[in-house]
mmCIF file of C-alpha atoms in Angstrom:
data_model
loop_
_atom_site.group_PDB
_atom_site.id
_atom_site.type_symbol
_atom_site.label_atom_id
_atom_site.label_comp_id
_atom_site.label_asym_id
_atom_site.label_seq_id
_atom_site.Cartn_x
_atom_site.Cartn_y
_atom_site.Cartn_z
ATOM 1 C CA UNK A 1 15.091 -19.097 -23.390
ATOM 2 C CA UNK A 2 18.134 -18.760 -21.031
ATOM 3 C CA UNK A 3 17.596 -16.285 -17.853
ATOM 4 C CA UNK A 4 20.941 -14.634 -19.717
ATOM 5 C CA UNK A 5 19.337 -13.989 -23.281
ATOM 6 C CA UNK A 6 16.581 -12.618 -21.388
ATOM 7 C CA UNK A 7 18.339 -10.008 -20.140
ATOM 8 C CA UNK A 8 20.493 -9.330 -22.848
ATOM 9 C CA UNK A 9 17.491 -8.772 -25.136
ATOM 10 C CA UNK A 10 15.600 -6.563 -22.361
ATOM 11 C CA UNK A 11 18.963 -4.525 -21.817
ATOM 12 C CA UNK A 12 19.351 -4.178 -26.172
ATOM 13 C CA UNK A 13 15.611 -3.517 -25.991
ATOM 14 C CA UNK A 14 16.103 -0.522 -23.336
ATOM 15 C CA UNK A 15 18.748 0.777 -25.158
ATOM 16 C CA UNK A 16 16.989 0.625 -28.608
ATOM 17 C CA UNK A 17 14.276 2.755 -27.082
ATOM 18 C CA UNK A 18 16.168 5.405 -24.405
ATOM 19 C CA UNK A 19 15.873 8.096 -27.422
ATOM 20 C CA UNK A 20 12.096 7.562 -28.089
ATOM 21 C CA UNK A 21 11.370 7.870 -24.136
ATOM 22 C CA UNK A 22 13.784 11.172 -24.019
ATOM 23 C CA UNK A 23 10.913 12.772 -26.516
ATOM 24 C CA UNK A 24 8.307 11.363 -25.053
ATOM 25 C CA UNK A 25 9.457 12.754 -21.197
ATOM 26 C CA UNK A 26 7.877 15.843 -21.846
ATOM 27 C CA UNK A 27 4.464 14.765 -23.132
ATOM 28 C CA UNK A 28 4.789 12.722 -19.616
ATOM 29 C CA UNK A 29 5.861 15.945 -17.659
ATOM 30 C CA UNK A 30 2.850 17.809 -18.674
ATOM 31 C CA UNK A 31 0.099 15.644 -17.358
ATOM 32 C CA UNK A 32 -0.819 16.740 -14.154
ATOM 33 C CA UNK A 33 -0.675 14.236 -11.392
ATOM 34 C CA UNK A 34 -2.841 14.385 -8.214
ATOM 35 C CA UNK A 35 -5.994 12.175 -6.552
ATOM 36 C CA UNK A 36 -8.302 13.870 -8.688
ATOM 37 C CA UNK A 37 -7.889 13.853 -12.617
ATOM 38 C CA UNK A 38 -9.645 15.120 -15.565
ATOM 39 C CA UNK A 39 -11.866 12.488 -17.620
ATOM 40 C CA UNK A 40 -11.995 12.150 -20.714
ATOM 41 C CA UNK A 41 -14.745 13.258 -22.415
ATOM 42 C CA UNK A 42 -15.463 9.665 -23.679
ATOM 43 C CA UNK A 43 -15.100 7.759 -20.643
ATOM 44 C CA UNK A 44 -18.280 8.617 -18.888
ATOM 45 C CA UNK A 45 -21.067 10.989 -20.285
ATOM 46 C CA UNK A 46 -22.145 13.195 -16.766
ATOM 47 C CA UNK A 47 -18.537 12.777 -14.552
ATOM 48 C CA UNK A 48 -16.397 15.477 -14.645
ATOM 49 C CA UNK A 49 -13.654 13.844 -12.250
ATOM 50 C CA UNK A 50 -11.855 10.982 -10.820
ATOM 51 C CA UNK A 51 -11.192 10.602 -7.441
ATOM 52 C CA UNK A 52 -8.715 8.102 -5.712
ATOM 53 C CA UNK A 53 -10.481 6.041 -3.081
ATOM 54 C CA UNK A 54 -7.393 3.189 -2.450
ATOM 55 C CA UNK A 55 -4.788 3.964 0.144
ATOM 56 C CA UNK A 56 -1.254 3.170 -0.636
ATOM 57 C CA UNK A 57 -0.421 -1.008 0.275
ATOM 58 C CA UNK A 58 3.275 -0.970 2.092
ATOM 59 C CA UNK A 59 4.446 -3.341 5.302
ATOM 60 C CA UNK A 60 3.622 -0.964 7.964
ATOM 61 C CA UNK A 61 0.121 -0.732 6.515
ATOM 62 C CA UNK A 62 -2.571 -1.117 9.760
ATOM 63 C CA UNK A 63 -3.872 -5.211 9.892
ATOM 64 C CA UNK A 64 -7.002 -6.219 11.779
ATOM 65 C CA UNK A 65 -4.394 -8.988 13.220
ATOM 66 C CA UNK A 66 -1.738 -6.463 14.201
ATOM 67 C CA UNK A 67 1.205 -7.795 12.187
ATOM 68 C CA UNK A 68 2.702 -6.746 8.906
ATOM 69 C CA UNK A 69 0.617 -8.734 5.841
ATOM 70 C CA UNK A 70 2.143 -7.513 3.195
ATOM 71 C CA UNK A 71 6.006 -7.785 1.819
ATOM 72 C CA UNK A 72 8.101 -6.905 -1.346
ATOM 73 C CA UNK A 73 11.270 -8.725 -2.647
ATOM 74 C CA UNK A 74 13.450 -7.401 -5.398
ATOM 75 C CA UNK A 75 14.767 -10.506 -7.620
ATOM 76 C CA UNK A 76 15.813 -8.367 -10.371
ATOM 77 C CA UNK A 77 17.115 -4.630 -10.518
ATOM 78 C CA UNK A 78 17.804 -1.785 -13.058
ATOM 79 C CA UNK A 79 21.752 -1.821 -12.268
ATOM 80 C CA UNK A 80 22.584 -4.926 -12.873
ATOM 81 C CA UNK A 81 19.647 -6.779 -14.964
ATOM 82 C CA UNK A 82 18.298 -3.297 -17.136
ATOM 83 C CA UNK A 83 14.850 -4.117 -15.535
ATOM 84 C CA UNK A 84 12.769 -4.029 -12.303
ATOM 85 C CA UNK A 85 11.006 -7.024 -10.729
ATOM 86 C CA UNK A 86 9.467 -7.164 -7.234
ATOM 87 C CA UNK A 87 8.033 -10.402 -5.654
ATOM 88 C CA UNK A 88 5.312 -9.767 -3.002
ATOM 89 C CA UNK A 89 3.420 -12.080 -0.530
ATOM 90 C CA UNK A 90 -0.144 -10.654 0.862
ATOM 91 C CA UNK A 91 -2.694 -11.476 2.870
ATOM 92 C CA UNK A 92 -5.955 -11.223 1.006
ATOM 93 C CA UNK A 93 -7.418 -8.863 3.473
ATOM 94 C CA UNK A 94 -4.833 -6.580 3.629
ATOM 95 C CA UNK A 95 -5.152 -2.612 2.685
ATOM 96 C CA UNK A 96 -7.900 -1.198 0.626
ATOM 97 C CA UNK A 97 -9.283 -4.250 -0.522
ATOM 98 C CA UNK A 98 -12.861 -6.624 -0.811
ATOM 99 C CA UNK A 99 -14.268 -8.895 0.846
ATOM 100 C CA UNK A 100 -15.744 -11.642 -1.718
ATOM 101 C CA UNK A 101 -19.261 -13.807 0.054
ATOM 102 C CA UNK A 102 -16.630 -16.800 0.445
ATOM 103 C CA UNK A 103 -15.167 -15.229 3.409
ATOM 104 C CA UNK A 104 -17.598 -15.615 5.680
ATOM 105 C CA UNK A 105 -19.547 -18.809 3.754
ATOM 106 C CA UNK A 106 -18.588 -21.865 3.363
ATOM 107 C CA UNK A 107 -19.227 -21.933 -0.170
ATOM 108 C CA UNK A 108 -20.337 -18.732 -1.431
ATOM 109 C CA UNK A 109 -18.594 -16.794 -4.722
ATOM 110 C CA UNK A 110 -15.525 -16.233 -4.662
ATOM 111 C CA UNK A 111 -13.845 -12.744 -5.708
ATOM 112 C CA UNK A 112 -12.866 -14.091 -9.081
ATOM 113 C CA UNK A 113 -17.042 -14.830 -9.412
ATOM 114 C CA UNK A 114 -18.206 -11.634 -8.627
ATOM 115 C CA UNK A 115 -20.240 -10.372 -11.635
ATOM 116 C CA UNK A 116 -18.575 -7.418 -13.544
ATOM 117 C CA UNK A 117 -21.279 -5.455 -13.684
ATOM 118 C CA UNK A 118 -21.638 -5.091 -9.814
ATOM 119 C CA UNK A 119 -18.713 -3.777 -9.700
ATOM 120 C CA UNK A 120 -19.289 -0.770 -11.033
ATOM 121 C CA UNK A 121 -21.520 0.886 -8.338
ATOM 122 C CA UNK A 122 -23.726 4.213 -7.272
ATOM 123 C CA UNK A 123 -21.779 5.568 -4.336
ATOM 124 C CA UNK A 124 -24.244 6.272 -1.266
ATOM 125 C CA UNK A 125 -21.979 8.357 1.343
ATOM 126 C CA UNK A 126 -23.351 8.011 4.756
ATOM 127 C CA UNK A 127 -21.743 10.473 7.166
ATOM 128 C CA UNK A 128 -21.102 9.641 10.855
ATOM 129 C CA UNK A 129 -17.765 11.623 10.811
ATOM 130 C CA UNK A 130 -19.079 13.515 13.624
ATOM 131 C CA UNK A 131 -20.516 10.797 16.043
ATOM 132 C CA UNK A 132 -17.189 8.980 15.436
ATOM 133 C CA UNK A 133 -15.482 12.062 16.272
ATOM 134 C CA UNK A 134 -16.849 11.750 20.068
ATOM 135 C CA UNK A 135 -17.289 7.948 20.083
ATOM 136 C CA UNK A 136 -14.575 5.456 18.572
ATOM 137 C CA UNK A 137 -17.506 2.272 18.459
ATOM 138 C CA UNK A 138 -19.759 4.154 17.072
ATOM 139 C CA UNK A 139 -22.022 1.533 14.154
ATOM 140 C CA UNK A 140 -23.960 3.164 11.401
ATOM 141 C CA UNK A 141 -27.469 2.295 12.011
ATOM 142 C CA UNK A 142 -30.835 2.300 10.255
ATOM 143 C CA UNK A 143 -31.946 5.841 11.992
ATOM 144 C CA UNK A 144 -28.665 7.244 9.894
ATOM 145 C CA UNK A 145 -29.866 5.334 6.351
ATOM 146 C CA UNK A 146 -33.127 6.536 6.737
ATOM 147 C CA UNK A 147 -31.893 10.478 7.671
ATOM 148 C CA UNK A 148 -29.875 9.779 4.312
ATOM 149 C CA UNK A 149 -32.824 8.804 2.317
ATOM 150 C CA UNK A 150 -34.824 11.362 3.400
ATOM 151 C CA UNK A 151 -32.002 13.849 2.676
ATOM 152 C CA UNK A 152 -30.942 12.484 -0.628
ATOM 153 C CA UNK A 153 -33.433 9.782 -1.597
ATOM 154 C CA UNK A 154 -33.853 6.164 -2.246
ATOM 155 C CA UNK A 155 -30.795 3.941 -2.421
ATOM 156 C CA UNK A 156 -30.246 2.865 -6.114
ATOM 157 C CA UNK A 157 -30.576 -0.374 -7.141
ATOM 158 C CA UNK A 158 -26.564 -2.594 -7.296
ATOM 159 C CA UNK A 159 -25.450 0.622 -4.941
ATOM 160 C CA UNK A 160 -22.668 0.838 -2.457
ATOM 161 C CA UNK A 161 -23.493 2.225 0.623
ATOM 162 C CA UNK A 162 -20.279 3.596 2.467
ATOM 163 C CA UNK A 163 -19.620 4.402 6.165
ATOM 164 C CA UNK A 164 -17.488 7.552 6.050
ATOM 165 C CA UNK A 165 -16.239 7.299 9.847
ATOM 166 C CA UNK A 166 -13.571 10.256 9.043
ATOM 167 C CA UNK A 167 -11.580 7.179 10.440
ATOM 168 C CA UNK A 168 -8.897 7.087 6.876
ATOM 169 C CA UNK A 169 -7.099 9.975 8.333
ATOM 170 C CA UNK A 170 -5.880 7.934 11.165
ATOM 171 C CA UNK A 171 -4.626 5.539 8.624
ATOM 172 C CA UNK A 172 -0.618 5.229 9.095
ATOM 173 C CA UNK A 173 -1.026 5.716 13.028
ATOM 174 C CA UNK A 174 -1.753 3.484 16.010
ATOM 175 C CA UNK A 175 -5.286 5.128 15.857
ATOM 176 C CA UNK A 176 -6.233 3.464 13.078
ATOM 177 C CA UNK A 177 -6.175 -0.084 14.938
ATOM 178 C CA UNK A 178 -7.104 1.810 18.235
ATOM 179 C CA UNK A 179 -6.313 -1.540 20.246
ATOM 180 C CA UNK A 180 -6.363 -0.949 23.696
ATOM 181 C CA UNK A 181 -4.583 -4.367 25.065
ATOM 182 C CA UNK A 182 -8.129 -6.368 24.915
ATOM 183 C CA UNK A 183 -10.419 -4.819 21.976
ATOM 184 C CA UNK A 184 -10.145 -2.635 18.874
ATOM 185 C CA UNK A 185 -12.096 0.389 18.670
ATOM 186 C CA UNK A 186 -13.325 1.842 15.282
ATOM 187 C CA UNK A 187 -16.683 2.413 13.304
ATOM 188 C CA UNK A 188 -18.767 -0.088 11.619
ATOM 189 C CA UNK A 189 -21.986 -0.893 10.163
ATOM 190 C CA UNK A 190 -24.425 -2.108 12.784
ATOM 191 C CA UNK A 191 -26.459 -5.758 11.887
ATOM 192 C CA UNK A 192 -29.832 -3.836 12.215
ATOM 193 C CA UNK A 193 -28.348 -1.180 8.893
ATOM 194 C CA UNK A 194 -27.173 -4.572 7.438
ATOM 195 C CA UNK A 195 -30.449 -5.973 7.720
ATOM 196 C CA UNK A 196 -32.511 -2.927 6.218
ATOM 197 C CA UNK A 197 -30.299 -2.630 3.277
ATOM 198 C CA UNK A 198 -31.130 -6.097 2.799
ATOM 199 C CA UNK A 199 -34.897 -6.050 3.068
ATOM 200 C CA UNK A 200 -35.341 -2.635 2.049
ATOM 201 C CA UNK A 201 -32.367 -1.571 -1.238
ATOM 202 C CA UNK A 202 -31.401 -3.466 -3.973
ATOM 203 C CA UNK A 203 -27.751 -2.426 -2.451
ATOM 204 C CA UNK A 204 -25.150 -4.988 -3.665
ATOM 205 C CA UNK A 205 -22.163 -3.884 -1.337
ATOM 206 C CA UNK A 206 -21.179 -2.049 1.481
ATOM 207 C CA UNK A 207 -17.551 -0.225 2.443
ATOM 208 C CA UNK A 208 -16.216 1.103 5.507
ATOM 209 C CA UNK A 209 -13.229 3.262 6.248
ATOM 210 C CA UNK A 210 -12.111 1.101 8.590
ATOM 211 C CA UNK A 211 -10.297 -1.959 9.324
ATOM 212 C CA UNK A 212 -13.760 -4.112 9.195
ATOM 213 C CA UNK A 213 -17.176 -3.960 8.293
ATOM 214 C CA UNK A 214 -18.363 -4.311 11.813
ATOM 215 C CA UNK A 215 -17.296 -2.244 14.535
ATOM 216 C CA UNK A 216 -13.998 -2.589 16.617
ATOM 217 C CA UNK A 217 -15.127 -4.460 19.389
ATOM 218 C CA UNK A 218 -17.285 -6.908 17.879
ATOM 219 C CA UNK A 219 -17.016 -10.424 18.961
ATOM 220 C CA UNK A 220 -19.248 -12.056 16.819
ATOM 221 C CA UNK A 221 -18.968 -10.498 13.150
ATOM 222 C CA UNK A 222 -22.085 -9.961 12.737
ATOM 223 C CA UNK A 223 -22.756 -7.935 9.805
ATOM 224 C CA UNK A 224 -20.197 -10.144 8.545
ATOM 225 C CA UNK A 225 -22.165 -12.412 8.517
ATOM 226 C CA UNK A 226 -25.875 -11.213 7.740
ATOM 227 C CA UNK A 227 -24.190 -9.506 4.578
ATOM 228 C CA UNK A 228 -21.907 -11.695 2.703
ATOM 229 C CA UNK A 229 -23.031 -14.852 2.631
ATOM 230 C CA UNK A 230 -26.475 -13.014 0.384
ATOM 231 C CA UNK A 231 -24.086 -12.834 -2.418
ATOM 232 C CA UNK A 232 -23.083 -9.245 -1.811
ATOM 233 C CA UNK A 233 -19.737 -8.245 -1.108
ATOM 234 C CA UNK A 234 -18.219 -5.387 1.141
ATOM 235 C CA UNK A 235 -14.851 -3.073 0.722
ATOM 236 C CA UNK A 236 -12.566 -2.355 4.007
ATOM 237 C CA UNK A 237 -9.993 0.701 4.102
ATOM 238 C CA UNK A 238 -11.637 3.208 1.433
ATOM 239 C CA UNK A 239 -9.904 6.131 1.261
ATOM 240 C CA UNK A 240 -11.087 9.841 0.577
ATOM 241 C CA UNK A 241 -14.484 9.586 1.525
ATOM 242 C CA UNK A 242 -14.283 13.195 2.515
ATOM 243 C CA UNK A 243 -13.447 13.702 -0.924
ATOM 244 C CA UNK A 244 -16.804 12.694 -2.645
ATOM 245 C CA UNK A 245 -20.431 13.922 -2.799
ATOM 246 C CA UNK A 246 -23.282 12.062 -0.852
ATOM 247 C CA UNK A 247 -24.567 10.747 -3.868
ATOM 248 C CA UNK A 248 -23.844 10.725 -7.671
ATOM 249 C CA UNK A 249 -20.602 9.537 -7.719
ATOM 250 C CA UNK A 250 -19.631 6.023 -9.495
ATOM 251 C CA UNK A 251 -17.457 3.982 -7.460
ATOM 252 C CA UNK A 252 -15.442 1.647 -10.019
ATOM 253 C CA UNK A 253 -13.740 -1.499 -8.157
ATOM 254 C CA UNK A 254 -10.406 -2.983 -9.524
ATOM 255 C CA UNK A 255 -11.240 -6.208 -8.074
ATOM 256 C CA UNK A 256 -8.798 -8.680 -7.909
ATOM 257 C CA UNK A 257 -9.223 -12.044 -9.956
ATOM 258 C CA UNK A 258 -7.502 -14.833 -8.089
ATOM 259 C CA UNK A 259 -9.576 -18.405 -8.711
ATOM 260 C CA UNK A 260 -11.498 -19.417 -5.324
ATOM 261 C CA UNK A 261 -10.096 -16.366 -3.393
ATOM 262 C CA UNK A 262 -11.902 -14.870 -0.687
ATOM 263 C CA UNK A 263 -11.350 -11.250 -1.522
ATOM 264 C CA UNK A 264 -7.610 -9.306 -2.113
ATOM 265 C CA UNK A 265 -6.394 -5.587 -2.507
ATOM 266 C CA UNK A 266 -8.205 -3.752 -5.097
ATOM 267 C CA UNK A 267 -8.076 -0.459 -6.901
ATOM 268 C CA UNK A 268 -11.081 1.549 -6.300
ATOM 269 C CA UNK A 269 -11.559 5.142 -7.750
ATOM 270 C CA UNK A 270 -15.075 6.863 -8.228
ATOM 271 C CA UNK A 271 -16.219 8.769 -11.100
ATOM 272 C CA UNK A 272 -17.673 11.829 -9.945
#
């Protein structure tokens, strides 16, 4: 079909249906929109709540590179063409988003691979708000998973343990990044934390609120490195970890589904 009779038949299909959307505005109007939403009584027996855990993707969003990864082009437009149509380009690691085992393996699964039923998850909050607070490279460690299991108990099995850093209220400022000319300085998950989760949990993914599962100023990626290549995968940039109990939450992760990537921007929301 010609690009022409395509828009002719969106624009008589718009106008065909601008009375039923007048009716419907209201229905629209009365649903209350915020981070946190009602569920349905059917979606999940024992949540009450969702809760938003994915910051908003735009250019200016903070990179672990320092430069813009992320653009938007409009090809078509509502004035002239009676529809909307962006065309973006992303870096895969870009915003809230995962990292699949490929990226640091040479050939582990990709994110398109990753099992659906690991990504639905037990959220495990660890807090280090307050350490971060006073100390920008401060690393989650095994003293802090074992204060949390002694606190809250044993890490369920296909879990994801999370690093709340308090570090996602920095996120549209030069804090976030916190370069200082020659190293970045955020949170992260120490290799020693890495290494207990994977000798000790049936854990199948970690998340930071930060720009990287290890620490700012590490040279050597090395939780990176002890984590995904196991088959596990990890989440950068949560949001609204503040927002969420310890434990008993459900984190449920929109992963993308690109063949052979190495991770991409995902949705992420927790049941709670």
């Amino acid at each position: 079909m010609c690009d022409i009779c395509v828009m002719n038949a969106v624009k008589d299909k718009m106008m065909s249906r601008r009375h039923f959307f007048k009716n419907t505005a209201a229905i629209g109007a009365a649903v209350t929109v915020g981070s946190t939403l009602s569920v349905p009584a059917a979606m999940a027996d024992g949540h009450g709540a969702i809760e938003d855990m994915t910051h908003t993707l735009h250019e200016d969003f903070p990179t672990y590179f320092g430069e813009s990864q992320f653009s938007m082009t409009q090809k078509f437009n509502y004035a002239e063409h009676f529809f909307n149509l962006f065309e973006y380009n992303v870096n895969e690691h870009t915003g809230t988003h995962i990292d699949a085992p490929l990226h640091f393996s040479e050939d582990g699964t990709s994110v398109d691979e990753i099992p659906v039923a690991n990504l639905f998850a037990p959220l495990c909050v660890i807090d280090i708000a307050a350490r971060a607070e006073k100390d920008a490279d401060a690393q989650l460690t095994p003293e802090d998973l074992k204060a949390w299991i002694s606190a809250n108990g044993e890490i369920p099995d296909n879990a994801c343990v999370a690093m709340h850093s308090g570090w996602g209220k920095k996120v549209n400022t030069d804090g976030y990044r916190n370069y200082d000319g020659e190293k970045q300085h955020y949170p992260g998950f120490h290799v020693d934390a890495v290494t207990m989760l994977l000798e000790e949990t049936g854990a199948n993914s970690i998340a930071v609120d930060t720009l990287s599962l290890d620490h700012g100023p590490s040279a050597d990626f090395a939780s990176h490195y002890a984590w995904l290549p196991t088959g596990r995968f990890g989440i950068e940039n949560l949001a609204n970890l503040d927002k969420v109990p310890v434990k008993g939450a459900t984190l449920v992760v929109g992963a993308p589904k690109h063949k052979g990537g190495t991770g991409g921007p995902a949705r992420i929301f927790a049941m709670i």
